[in-house]
Coordinates of C-alpha atoms (C1' of nucleotides) in Angstrom, one line a residue:
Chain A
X1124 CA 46.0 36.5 -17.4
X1125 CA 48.3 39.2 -17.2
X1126 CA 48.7 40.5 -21.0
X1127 CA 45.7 41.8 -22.9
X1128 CA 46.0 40.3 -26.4
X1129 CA 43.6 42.6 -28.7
X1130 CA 45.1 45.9 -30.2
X1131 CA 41.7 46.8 -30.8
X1132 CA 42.0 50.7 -29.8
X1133 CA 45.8 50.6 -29.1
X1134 CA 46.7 54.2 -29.0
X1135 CA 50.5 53.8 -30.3
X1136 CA 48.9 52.2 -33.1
X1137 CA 46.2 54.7 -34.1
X1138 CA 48.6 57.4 -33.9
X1139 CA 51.2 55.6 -36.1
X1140 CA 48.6 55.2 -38.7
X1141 CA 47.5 59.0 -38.6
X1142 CA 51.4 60.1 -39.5
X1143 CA 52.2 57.1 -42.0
X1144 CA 55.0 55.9 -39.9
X1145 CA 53.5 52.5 -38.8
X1146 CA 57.0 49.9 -39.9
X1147 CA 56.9 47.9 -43.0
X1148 CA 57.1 44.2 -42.1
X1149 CA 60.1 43.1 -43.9
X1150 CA 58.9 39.7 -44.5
X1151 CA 55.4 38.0 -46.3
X1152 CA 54.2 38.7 -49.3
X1153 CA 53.9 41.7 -50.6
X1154 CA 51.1 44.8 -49.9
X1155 CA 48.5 45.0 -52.9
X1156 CA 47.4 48.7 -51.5
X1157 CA 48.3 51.7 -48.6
X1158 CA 46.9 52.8 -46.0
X1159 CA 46.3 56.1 -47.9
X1160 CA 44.6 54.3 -50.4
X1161 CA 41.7 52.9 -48.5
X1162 CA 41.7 56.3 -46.8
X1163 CA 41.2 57.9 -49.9
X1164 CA 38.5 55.2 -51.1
X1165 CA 36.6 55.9 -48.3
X1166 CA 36.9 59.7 -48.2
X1167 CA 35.6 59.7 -52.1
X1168 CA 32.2 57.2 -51.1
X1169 CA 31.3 59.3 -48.2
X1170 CA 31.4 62.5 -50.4
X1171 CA 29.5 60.9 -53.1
X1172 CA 27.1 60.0 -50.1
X1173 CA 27.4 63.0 -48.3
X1174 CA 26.5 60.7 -45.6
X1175 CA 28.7 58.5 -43.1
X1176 CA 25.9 56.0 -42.4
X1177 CA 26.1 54.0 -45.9
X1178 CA 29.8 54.1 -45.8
X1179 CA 30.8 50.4 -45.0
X1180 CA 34.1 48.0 -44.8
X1181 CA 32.7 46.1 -47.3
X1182 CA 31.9 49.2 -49.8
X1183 CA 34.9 50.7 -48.9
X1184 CA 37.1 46.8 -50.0
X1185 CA 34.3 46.5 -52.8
X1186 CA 36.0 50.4 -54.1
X1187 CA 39.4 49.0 -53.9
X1188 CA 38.7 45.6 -55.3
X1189 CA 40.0 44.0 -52.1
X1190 CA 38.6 41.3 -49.5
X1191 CA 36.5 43.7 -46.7
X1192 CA 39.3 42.2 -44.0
X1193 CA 42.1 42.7 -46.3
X1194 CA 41.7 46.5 -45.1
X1195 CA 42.3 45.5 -41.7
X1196 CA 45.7 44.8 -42.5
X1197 CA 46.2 48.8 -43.2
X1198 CA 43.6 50.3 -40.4
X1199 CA 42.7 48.9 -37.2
X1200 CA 39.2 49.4 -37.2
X1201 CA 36.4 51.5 -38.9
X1202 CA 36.7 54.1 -36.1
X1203 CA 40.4 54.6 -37.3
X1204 CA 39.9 54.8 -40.4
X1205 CA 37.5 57.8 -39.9
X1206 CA 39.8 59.7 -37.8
X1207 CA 42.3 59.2 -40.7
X1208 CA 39.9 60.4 -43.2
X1209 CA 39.3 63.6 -40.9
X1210 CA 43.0 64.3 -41.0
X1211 CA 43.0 63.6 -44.4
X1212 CA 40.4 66.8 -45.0
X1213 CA 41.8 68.9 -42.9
X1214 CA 45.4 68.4 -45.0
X1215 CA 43.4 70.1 -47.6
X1216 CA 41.7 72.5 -45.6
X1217 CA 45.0 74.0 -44.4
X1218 CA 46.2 73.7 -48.0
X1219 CA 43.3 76.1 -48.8
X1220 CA 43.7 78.0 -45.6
X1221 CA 46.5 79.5 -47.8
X1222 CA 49.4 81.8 -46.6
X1223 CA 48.7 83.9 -43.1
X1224 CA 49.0 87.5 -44.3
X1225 CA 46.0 89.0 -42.9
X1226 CA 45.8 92.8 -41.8
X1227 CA 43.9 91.7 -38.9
X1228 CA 42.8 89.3 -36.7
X1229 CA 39.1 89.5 -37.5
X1230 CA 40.3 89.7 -41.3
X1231 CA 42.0 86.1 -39.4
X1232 CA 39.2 84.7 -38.2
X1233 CA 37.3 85.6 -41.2
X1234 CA 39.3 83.7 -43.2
X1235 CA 39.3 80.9 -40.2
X1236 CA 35.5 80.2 -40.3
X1237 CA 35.2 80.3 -44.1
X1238 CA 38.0 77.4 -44.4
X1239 CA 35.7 75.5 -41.7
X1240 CA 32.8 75.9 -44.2
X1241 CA 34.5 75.0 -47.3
X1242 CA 35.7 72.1 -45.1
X1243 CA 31.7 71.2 -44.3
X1244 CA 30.4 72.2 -47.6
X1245 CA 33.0 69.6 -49.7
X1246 CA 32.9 67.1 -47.1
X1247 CA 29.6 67.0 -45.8
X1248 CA 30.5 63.9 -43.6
X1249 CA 32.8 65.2 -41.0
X1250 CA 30.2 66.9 -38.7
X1251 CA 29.5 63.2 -37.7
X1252 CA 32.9 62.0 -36.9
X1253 CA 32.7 62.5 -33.1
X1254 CA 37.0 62.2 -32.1
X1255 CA 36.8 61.7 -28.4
X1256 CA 40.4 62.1 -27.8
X1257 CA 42.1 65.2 -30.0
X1258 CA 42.5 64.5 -33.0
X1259 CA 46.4 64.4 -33.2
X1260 CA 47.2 63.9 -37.1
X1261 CA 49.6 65.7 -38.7
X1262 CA 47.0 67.8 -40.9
X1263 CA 44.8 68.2 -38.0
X1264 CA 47.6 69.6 -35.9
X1265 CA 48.9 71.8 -39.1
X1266 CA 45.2 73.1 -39.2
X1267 CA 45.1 74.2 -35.8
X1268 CA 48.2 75.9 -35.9
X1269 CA 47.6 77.7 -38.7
X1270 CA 44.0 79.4 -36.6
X1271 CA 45.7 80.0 -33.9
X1272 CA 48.3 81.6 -35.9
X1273 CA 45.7 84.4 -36.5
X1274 CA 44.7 84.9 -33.2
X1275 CA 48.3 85.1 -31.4
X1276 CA 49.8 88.2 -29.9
X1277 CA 46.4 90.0 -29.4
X1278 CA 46.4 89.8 -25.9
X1279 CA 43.9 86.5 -25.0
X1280 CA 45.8 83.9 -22.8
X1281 CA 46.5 80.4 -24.2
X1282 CA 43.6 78.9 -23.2
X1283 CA 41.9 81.5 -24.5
X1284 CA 43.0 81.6 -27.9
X1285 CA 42.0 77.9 -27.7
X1286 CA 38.4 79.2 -26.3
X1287 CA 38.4 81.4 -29.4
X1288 CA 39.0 79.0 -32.7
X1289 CA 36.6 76.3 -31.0
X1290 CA 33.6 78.9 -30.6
X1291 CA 34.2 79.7 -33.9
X1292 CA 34.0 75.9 -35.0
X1293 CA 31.1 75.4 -33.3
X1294 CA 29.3 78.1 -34.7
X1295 CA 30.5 77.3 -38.1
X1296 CA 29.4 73.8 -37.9
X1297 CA 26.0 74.2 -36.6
X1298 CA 25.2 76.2 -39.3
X1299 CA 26.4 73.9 -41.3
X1300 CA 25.1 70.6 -39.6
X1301 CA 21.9 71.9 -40.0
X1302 CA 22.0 73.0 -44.0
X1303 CA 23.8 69.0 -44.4
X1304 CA 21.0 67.6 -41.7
X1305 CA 18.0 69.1 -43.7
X1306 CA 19.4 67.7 -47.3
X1307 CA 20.3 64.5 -45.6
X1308 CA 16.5 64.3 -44.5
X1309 CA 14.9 65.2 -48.0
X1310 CA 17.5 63.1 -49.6
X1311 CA 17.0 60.2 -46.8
X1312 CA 12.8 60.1 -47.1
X1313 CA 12.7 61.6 -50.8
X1314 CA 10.3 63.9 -49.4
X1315 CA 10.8 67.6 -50.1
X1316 CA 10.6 71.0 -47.5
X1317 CA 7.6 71.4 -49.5
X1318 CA 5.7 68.1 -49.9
X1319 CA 6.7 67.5 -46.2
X1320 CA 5.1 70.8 -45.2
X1321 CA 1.9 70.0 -46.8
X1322 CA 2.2 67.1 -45.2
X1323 CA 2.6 68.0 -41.6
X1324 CA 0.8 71.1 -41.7
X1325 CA -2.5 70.4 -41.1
X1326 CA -1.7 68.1 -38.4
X1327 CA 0.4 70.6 -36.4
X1328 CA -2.4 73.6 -37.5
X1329 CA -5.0 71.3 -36.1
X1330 CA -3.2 70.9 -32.6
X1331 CA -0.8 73.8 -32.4
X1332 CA -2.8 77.1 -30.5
X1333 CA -0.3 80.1 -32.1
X1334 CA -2.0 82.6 -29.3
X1335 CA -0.2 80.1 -26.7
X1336 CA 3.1 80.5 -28.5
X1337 CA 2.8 83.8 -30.6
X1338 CA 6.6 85.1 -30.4
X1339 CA 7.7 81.4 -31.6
X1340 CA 5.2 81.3 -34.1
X1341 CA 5.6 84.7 -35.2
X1342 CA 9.9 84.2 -35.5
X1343 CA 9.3 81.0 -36.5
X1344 CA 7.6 82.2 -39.5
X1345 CA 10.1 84.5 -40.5
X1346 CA 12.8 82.1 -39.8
X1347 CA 11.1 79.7 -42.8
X1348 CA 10.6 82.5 -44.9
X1349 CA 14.1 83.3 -44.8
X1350 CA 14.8 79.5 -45.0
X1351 CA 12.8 79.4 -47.9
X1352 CA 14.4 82.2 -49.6
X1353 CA 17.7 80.4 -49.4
X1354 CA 19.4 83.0 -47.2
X1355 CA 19.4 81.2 -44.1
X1356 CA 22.7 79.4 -43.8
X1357 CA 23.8 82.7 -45.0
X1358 CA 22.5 84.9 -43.1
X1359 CA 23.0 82.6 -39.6
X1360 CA 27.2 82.5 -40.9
X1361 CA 27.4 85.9 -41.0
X1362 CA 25.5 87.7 -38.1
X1363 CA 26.9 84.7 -35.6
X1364 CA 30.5 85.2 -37.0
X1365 CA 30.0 88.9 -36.5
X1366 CA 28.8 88.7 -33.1
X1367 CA 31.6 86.4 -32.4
X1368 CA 34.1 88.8 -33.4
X1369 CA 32.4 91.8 -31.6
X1370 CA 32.7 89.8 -28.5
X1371 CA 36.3 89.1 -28.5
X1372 CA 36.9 92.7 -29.6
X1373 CA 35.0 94.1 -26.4
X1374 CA 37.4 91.7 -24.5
X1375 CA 40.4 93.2 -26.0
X1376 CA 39.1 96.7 -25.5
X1377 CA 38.7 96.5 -22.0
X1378 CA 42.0 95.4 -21.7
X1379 CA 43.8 97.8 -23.8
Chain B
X341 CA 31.2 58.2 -33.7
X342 CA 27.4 58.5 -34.2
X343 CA 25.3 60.6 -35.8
X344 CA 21.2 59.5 -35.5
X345 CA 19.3 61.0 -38.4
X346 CA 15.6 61.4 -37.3
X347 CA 12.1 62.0 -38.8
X348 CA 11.8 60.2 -41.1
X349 CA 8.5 58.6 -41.7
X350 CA 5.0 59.8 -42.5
X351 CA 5.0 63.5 -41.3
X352 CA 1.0 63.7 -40.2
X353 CA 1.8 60.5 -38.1
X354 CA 4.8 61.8 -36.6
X355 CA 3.4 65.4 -35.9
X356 CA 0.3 63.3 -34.1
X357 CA 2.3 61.1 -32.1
X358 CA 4.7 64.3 -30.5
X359 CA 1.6 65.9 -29.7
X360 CA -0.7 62.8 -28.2
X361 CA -3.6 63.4 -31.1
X362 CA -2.8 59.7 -32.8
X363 CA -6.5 58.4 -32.6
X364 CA -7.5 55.6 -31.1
X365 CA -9.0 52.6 -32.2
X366 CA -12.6 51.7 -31.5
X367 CA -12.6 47.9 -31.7
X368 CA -9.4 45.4 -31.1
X369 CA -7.8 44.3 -27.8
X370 CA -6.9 46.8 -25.0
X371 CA -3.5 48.1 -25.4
X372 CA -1.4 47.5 -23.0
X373 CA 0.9 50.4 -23.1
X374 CA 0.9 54.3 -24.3
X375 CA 3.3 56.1 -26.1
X376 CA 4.9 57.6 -23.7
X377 CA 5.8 54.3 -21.6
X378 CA 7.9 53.8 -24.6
X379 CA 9.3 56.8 -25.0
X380 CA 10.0 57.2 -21.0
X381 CA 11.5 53.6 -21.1
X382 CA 13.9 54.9 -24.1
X383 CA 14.7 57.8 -22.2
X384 CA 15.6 55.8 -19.5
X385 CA 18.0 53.4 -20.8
X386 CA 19.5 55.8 -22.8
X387 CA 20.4 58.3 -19.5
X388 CA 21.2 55.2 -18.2
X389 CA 24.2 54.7 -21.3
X390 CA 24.7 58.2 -21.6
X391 CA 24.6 57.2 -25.7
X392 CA 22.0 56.4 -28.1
X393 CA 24.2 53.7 -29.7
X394 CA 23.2 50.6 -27.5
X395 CA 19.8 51.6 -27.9
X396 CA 17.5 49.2 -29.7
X397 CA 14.7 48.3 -29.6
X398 CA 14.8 45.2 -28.6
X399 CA 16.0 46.5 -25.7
X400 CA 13.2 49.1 -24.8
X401 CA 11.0 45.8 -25.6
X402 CA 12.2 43.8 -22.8
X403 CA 12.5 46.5 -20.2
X404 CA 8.8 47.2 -21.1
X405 CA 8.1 43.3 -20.7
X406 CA 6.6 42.7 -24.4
X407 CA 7.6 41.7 -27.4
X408 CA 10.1 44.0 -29.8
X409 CA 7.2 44.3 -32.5
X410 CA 4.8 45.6 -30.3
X411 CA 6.5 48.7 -29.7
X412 CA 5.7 49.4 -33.6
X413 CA 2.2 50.0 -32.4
X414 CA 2.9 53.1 -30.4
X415 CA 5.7 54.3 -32.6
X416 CA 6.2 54.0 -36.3
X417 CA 10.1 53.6 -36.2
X418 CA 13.7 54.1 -34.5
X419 CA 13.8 57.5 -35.7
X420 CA 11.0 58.7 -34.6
X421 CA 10.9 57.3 -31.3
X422 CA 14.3 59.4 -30.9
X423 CA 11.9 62.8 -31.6
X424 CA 9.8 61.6 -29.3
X425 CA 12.4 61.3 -26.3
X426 CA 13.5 64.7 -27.7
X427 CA 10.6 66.4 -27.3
X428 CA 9.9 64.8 -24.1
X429 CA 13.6 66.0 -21.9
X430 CA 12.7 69.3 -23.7
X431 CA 9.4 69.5 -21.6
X432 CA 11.4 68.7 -18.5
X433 CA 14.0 71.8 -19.7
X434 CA 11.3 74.2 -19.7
X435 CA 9.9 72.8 -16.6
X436 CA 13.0 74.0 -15.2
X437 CA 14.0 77.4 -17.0
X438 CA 11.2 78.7 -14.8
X439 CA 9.5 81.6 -14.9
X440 CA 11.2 84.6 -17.5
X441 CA 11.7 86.9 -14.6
X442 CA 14.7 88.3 -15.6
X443 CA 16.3 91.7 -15.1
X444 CA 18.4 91.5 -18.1
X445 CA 18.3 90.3 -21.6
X446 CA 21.9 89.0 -20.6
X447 CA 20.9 87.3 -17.6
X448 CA 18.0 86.0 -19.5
X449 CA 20.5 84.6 -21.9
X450 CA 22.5 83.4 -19.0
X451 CA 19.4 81.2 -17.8
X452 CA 18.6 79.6 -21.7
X453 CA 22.4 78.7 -21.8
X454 CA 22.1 77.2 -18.4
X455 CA 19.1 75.2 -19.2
X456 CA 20.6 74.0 -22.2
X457 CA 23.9 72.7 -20.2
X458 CA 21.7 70.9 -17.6
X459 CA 19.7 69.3 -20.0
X460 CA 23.0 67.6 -21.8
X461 CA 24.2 66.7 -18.6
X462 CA 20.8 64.9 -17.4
X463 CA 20.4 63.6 -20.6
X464 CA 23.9 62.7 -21.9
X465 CA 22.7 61.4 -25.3
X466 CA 20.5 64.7 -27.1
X467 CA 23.7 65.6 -29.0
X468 CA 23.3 63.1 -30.7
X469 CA 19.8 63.3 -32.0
X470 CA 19.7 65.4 -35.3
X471 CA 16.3 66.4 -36.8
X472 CA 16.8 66.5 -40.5
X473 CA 13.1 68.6 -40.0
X474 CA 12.2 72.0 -37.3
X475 CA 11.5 69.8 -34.5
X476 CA 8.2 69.9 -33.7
X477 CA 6.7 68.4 -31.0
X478 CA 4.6 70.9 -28.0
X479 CA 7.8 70.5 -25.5
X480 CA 10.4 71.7 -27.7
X481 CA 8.1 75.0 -29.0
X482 CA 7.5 75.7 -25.8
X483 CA 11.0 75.9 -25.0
X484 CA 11.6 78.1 -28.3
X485 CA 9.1 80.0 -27.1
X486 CA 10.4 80.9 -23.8
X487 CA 13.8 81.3 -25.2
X488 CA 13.0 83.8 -27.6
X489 CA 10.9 85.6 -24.7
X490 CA 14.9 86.8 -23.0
X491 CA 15.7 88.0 -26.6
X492 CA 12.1 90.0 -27.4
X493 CA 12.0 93.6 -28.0
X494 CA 15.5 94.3 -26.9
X495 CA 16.1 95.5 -30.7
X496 CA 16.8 92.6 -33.1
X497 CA 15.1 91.5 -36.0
X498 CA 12.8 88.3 -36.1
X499 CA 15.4 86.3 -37.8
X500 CA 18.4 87.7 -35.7
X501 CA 16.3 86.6 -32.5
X502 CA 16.5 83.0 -33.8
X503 CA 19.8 83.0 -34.9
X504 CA 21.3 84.6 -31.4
X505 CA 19.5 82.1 -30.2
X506 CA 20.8 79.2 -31.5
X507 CA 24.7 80.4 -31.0
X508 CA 23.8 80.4 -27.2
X509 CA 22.7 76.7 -28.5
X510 CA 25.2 76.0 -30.8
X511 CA 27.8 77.0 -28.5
X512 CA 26.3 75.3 -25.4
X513 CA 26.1 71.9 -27.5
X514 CA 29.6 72.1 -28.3
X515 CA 31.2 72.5 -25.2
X516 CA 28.7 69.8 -23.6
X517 CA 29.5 67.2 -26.9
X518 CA 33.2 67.6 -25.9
X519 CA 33.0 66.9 -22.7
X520 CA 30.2 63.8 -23.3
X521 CA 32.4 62.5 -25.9
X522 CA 35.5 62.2 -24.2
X523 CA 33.6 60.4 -21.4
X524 CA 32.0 58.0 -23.8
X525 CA 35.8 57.4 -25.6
X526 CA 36.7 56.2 -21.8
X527 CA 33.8 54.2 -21.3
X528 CA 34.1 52.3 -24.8
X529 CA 37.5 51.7 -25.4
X530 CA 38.4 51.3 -21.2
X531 CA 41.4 53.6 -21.3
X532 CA 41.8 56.4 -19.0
X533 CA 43.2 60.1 -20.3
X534 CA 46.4 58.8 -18.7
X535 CA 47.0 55.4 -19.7
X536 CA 45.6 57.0 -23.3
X537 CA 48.4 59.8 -23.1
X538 CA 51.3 57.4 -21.5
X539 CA 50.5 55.2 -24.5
X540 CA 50.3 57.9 -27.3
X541 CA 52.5 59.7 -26.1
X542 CA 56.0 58.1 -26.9
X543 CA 54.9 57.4 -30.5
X544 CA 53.6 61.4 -31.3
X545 CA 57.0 62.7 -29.5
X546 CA 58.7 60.4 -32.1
X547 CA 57.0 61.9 -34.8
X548 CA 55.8 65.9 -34.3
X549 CA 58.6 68.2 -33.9
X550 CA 57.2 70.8 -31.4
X551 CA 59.2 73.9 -33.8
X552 CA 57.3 73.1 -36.4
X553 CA 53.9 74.0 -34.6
X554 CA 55.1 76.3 -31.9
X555 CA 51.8 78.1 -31.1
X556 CA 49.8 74.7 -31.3
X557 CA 52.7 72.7 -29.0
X558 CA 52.4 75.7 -26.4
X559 CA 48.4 76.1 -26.4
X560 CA 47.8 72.7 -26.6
X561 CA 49.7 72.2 -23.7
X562 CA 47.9 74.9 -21.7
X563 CA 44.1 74.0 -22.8
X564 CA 45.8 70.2 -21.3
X565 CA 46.9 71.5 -18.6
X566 CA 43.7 73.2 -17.7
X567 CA 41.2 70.0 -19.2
X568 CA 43.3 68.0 -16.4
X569 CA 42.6 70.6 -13.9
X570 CA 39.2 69.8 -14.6
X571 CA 38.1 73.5 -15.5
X572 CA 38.3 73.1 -19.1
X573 CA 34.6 72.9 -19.8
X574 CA 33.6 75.5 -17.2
X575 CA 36.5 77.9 -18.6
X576 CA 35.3 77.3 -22.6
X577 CA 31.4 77.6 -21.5
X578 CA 32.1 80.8 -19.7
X579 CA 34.3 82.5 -21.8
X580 CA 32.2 82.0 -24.8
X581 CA 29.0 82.5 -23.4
X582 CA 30.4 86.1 -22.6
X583 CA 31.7 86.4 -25.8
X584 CA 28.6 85.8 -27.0
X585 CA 26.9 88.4 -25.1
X586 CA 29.1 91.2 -25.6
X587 CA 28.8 90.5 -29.8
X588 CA 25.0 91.1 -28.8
X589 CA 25.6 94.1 -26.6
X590 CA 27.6 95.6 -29.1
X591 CA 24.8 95.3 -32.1
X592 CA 22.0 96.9 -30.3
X593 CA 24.3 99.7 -28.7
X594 CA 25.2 100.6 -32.3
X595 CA 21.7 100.8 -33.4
X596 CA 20.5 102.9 -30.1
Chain C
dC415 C1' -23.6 36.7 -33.4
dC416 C1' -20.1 37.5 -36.4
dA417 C1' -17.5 40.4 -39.4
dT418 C1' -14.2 43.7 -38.7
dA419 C1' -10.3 46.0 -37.2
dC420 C1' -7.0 45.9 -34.5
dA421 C1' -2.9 44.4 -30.8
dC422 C1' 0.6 41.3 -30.1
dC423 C1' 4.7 39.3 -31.4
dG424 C1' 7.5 35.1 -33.5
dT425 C1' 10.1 34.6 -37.5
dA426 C1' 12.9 36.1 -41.0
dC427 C1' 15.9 39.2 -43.9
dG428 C1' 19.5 42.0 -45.2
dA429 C1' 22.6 44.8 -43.2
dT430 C1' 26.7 45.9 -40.0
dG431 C1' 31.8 45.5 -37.7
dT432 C1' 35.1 42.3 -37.0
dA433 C1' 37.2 37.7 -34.8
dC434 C1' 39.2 33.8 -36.3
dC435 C1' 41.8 30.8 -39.2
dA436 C1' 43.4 28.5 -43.4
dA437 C1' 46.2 29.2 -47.3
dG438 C1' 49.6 31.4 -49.7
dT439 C1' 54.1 34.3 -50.2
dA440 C1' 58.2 36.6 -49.3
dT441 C1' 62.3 37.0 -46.4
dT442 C1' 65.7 35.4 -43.1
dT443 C1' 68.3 31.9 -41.1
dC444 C1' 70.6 27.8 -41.1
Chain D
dG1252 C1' 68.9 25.0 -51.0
dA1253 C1' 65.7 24.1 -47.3
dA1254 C1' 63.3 25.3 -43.4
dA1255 C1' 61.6 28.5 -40.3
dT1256 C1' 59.4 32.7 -39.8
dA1257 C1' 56.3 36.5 -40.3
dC1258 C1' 53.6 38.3 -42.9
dT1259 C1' 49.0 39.3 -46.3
dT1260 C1' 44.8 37.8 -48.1
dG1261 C1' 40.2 37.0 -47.6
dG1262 C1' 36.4 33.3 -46.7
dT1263 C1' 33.4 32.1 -43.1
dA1264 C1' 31.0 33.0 -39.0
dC1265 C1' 28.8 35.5 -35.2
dA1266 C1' 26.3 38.8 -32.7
dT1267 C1' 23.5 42.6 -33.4
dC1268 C1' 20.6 45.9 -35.7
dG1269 C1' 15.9 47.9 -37.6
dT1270 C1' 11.9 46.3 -39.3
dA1271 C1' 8.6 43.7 -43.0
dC1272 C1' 5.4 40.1 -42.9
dG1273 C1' 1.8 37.5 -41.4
dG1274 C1' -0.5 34.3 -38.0
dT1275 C1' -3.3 34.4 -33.9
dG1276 C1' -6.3 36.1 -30.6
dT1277 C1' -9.5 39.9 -28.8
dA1278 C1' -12.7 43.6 -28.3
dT1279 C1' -16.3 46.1 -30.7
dG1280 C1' -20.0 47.8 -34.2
dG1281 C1' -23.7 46.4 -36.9

DNA sequence: CCATACACCGTACGATGTACCAAGTATTTC
DNA sequence: GAAATACTTGGTACATCGTACGGTGTATGG
């Protein structure tokens, strides 16, 4: 009728659990764990996975030597619980974000996009959580302070310096989704780059003219020799971070 | 959340069936579909859902009219039916990049970007694919290949070609998975931005005291303001995209 | 003509998230 | 002290998933 009973996806709720101040029922028996706990449990499997696809209620309650619903008692649903382990990274990605004493803002923003792959790099699950509201935990909002921290007071407007960190998140975690992606694949099929080459390329040589494509076949060479020499990621970080930061310095320029 | 790891069968057999080279068999019954029924039926249902997650097969199966087992004939699994569709909305993208006709390198970049939008808008699902391998089907070279065409021989290296080419991507796909995602958190959980807002909102005044994260409280207010003037995406896909451009502009004037 | 090689697809298995409910426990109220 | 209350725990059950397996029927090559 009127009142909708689940609190599946109550917002109030969600948010509560984020910043630990959900009330303690003062009645029924006691609480064998904490919310932080089964965060915790489950941030620990899905970096031993480096995956989020294997991580499960029931692997997550097998960890903490629980029932799988007695964790529904402390998170609302596995959606939850992986916003609550994002905020749970990004308390120690601020941690390591460290004080904000940098001579400039590209020194900043440096600093910024290296914290965002550390982030990746230890956690190689988060590029998966998809948040479709902000995330609005209290390590999550710390983090974003802190980056736009480093680009205030250079003259962009608000919603530009908001333009700025998430450009630079999204270059950082392409490059990174796709270093994670391609060990995920060779990890997943327990097929190598190498084997799955040898594989494939006699099929795609058979059926693939390179005149009809010669400047993709020609970079896309190069692009797996560099691939292959390991400086890829690195290489991709660096010259997209720089361009980045040439861009917003031409902005700033013309305004000066 | 959702993250769909693809590729990951037999390599020669998933090469052959991008391209259309599986052979056929000589003796046995008629078949009574192709390939890319299946794939076009996948395609459809997921436009139609704007997500890959309520895509099974047993779904494709019954829109197609046969049984869910069948569809193993024309494709060896989940994952790389989900190449398949890839490949195939990639054809369409290059279908509608046109001609390279451009009078710039910046206006060509203009144009990818573009293309790149439209296509996660059509097809409100492909950030949500992710190739653990190059993906390698004739659509999406052909699209590489006209891509790299706005970036050849305006002074960058064959690696930097691909890697300015991918933050147009990378940055595109962001701003597009944002806005997708948001959608998609509506769709699922049936609460609007503002019922979402008026029920958060009480419990993260409670708790977040605004002087403790001035800049954030103040830009996060802005970049709301302007997402519920409805010109967040445009703003974040502009502003970046010239961002983007200018880091280029300012590489290959240094090295004129 | 019939052996062969295949298409079709029903059934079954081991997963998943989580709704529901019975049973047990601590606190509050009388 | 007893009863009512408000919990936690966790077993069971359900819908749904990808897909392995194998039976049945069909077109073709020898």
């Amino acid at each position: 009728m009127a009142t909708e009973i689940s609190n599946v996806g109550d917002p109030a709720r969600s948010v509560a659990t984020l910043w630990g101040t959900r009330r303690l029922p003062r009645r029924g028996p006691r609480h064998s764990l904490t919310t932080a706990q089964v965060v915790d449990a489950a941030v620990e499997i899905a970096d031993g996975d480096q995956d989020l696809d294997r991580l499960s209620m029931r692997r997550v309650a097998q960890a903490l030597g629980v029932g799988t619903m007695s964790l529904y008692t402390y998170i609302a649903s596995r959606d939850d619980l992986l916003d609550a382990m994002l905020d749970s990274v990004h308390g120690e990605a601020v941690e390591r974000l460290g004080e904000p004493d940098h001579a400039t803002w590209q020194d900043g923003l440096r600093s910024v996009a290296r914290a965002g792959w550390d982030l990746h790099m230890r956690h190689r699950w988060v590029m998966q959580v998809f948040t479709g509201r902000p995330p609005l935990g209290p390590h999550s909002i710390a983090k974003y302070e802190r980056e736009l921290g480093v680009v205030e007071g250079i003259g962009l407007t608000d919603v530009e310096m908001d333009a700025v960190i998430t450009l630079v998140h999204d270059h950082v975690e392409g490059v990174a989704r796709r270093r994670v992606e391609a060990d995920r694949a060779v990890r997943r099929t327990g097929i190598g780059d190498e084997e799955w080459w040898r594989a494939a390329g006699p099929e795609l040589e058979a059926v693939l003219d390179p005149a009809a494509f010669p400047i993709a076949t020609r970079v896309g060479e190069a692009a797996g020799r560099a691939h292959r020499a390991g400086q890829n990621p690195e290489h991709a970080y660096e010259f997209g971070l720089d361009r980045l930061i040439q861009g917003i310095e031409a902005l700033i320029h013309r305004r000066a």
